[in-house]
Short mmCIF file of C-alpha atoms and ligand atoms in Angstrom, two decimals:
data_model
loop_
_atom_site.label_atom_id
_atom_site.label_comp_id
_atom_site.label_asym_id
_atom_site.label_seq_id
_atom_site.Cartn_x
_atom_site.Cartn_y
_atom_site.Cartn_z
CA UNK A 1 65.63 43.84 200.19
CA UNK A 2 61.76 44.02 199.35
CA UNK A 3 60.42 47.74 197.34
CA UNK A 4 58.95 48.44 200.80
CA UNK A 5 61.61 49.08 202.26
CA UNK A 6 63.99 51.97 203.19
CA UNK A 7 67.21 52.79 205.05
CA UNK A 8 67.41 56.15 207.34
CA UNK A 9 70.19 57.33 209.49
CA UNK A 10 69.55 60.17 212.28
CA UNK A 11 72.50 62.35 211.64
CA UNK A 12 74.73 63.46 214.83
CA UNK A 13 73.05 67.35 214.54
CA UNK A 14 69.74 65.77 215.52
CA UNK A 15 70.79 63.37 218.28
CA UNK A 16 72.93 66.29 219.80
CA UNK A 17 70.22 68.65 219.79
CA UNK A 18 68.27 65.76 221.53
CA UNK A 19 65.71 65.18 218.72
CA UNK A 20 65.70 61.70 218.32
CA UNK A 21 62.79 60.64 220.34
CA UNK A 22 61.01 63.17 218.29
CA UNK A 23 61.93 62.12 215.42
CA UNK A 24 61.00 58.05 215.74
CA UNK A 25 58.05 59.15 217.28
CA UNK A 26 57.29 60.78 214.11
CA UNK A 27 58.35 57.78 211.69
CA UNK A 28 56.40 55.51 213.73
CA UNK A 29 53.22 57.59 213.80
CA UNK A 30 53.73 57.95 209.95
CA UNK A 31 53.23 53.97 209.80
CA UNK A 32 56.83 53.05 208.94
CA UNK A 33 57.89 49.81 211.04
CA UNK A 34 61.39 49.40 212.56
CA UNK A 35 63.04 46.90 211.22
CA UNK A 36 66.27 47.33 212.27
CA UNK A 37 68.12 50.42 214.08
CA UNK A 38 71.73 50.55 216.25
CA UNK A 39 73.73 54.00 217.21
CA UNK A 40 77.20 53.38 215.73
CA UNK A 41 79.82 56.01 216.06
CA UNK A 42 81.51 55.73 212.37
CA UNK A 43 85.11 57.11 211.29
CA UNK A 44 86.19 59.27 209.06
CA UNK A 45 87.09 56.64 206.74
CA UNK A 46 83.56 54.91 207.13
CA UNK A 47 81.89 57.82 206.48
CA UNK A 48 83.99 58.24 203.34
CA UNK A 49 83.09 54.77 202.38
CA UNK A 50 79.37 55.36 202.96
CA UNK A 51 79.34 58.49 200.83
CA UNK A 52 81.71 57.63 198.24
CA UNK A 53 79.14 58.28 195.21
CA UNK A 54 79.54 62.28 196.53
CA UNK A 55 83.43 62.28 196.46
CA UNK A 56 84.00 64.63 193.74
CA UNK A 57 81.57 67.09 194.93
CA UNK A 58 82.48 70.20 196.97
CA UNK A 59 80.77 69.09 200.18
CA UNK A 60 82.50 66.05 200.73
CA UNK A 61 84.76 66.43 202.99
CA UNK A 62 82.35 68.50 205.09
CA UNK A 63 79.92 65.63 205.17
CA UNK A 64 82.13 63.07 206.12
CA UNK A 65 83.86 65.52 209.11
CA UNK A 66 79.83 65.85 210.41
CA UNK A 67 78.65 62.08 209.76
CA UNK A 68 81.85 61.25 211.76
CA UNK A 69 81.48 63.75 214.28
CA UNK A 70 79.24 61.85 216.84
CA UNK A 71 77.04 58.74 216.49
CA UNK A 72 74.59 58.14 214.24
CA UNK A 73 71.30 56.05 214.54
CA UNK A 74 71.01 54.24 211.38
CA UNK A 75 67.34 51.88 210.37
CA UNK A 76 65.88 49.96 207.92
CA UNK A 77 61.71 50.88 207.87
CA UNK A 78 59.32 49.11 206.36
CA UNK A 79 55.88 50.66 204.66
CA UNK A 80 54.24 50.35 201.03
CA UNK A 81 55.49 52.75 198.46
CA UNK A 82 58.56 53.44 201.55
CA UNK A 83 61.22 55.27 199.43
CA UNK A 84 58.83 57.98 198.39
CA UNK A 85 56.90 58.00 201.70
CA UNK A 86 59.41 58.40 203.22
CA UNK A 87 61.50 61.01 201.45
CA UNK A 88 57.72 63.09 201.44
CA UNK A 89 57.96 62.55 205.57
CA UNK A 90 61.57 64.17 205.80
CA UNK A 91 60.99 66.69 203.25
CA UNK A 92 63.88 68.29 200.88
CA UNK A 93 67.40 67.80 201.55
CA UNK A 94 67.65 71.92 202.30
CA UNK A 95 65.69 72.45 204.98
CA UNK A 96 65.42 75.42 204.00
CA UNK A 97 63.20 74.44 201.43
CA UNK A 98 61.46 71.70 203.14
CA UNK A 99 57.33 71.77 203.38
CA UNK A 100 56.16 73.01 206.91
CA UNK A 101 55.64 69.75 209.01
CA UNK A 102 58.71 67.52 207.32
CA UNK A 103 61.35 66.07 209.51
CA UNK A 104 63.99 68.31 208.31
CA UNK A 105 61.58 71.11 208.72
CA UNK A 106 61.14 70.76 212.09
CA UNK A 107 64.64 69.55 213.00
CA UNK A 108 67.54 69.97 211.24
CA UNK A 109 70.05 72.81 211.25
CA UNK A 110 71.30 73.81 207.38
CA UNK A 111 71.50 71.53 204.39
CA UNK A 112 74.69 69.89 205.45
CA UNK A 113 73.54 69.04 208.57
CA UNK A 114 69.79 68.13 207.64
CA UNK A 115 68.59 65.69 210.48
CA UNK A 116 67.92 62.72 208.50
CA UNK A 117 68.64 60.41 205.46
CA UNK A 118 66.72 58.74 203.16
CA UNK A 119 67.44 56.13 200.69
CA UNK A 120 66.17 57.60 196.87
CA UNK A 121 66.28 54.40 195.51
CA UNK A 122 65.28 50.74 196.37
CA UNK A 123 68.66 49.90 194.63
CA UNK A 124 70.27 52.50 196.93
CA UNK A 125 68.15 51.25 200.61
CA UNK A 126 69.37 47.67 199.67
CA UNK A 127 73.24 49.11 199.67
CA UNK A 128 72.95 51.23 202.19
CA UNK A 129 70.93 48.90 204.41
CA UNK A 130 73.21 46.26 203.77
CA UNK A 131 76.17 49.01 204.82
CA UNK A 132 74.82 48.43 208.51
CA UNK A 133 72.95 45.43 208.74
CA UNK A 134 73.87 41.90 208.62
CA UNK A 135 70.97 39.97 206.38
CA UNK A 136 69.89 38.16 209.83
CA UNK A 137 69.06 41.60 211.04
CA UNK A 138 67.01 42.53 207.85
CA UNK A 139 64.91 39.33 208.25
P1 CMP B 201 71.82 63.05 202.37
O1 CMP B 201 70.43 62.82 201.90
O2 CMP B 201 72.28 62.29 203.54
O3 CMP B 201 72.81 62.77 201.16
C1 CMP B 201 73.94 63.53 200.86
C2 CMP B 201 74.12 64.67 201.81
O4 CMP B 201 75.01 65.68 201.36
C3 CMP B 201 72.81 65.40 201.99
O5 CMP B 201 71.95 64.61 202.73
C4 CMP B 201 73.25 66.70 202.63
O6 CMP B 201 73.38 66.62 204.03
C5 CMP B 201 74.63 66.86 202.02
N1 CMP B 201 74.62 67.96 201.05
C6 CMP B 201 73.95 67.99 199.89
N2 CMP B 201 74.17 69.17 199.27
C7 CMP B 201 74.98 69.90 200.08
C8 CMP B 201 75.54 71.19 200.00
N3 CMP B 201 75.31 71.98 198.94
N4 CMP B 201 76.32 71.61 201.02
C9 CMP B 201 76.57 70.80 202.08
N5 CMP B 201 76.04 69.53 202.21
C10 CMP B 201 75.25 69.11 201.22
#
């Protein structure tokens, strides 16, 4: 995957509080292009598999039972400079913290259930990208 590229998912808190119209809206207007996006409904197990690198810390489980709780809208976006765009757009993992304006700001409910994810790496957007998407669908 080209550096201009990252992955996001909208996490189930955000598409059952009915923000995800809001929230494209938002990534579109902030000049990111869609590459790719789907709603998949992922297990337990897939969630696991998606956030193995957390597995030893305390909030695993917890993420997993949310990511698996209801469907998620997972994308690839495309912009210069994406990954830190983009994490700048959603603002810091605890909304809490987040800047005024941010996607998790504005949307999400508690760090565990923060809206949105975004890649922090273009090693990490190419794996996680590739978690979703078939290369035909990142062309
Ligand atoms: P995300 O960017 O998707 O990557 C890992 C996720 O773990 C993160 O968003 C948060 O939703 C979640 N997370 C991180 N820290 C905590 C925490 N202290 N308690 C609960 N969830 C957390």
């Amino acid at each position: 995957m080209p550096t201009n590229r990252t992955f996001t998912m909208i996490k189930p808190d955000a598409i059952v509080d009915g923000f995800t119209g809001p929230i494209i809206e938002q990534i579109e207007a902030a000049g990111f292009r869609i590459v790719a996006m789907k709603k998949v409904h992922l297990s337990m197990e897939e969630a696991g598999k998606f956030y193995e690198v957390h597995q030893e810390r305390p909030f695993y489980g917890e993420l997993c039972e949310h990511m698996s709780s209801n469907p998620i809208i997972p994308m690839v976006l495309e912009k210069e400079n994406a990954i830190e765009e983009f994490r700048i757009l959603i603002g810091a993992t605890d909304p809490a913290k987040a800047a005024e304006g941010t996607i998790r700001k504005q949307f999400a409910r508690s760090i565990g259930s923060n809206a949105i994810h975004g890649s922090d790496s273009d090693a990490n957007a190419a794996i996680e990208g590739a978690f979703f998407f078939t290369p035909t669908e990142l062309k």
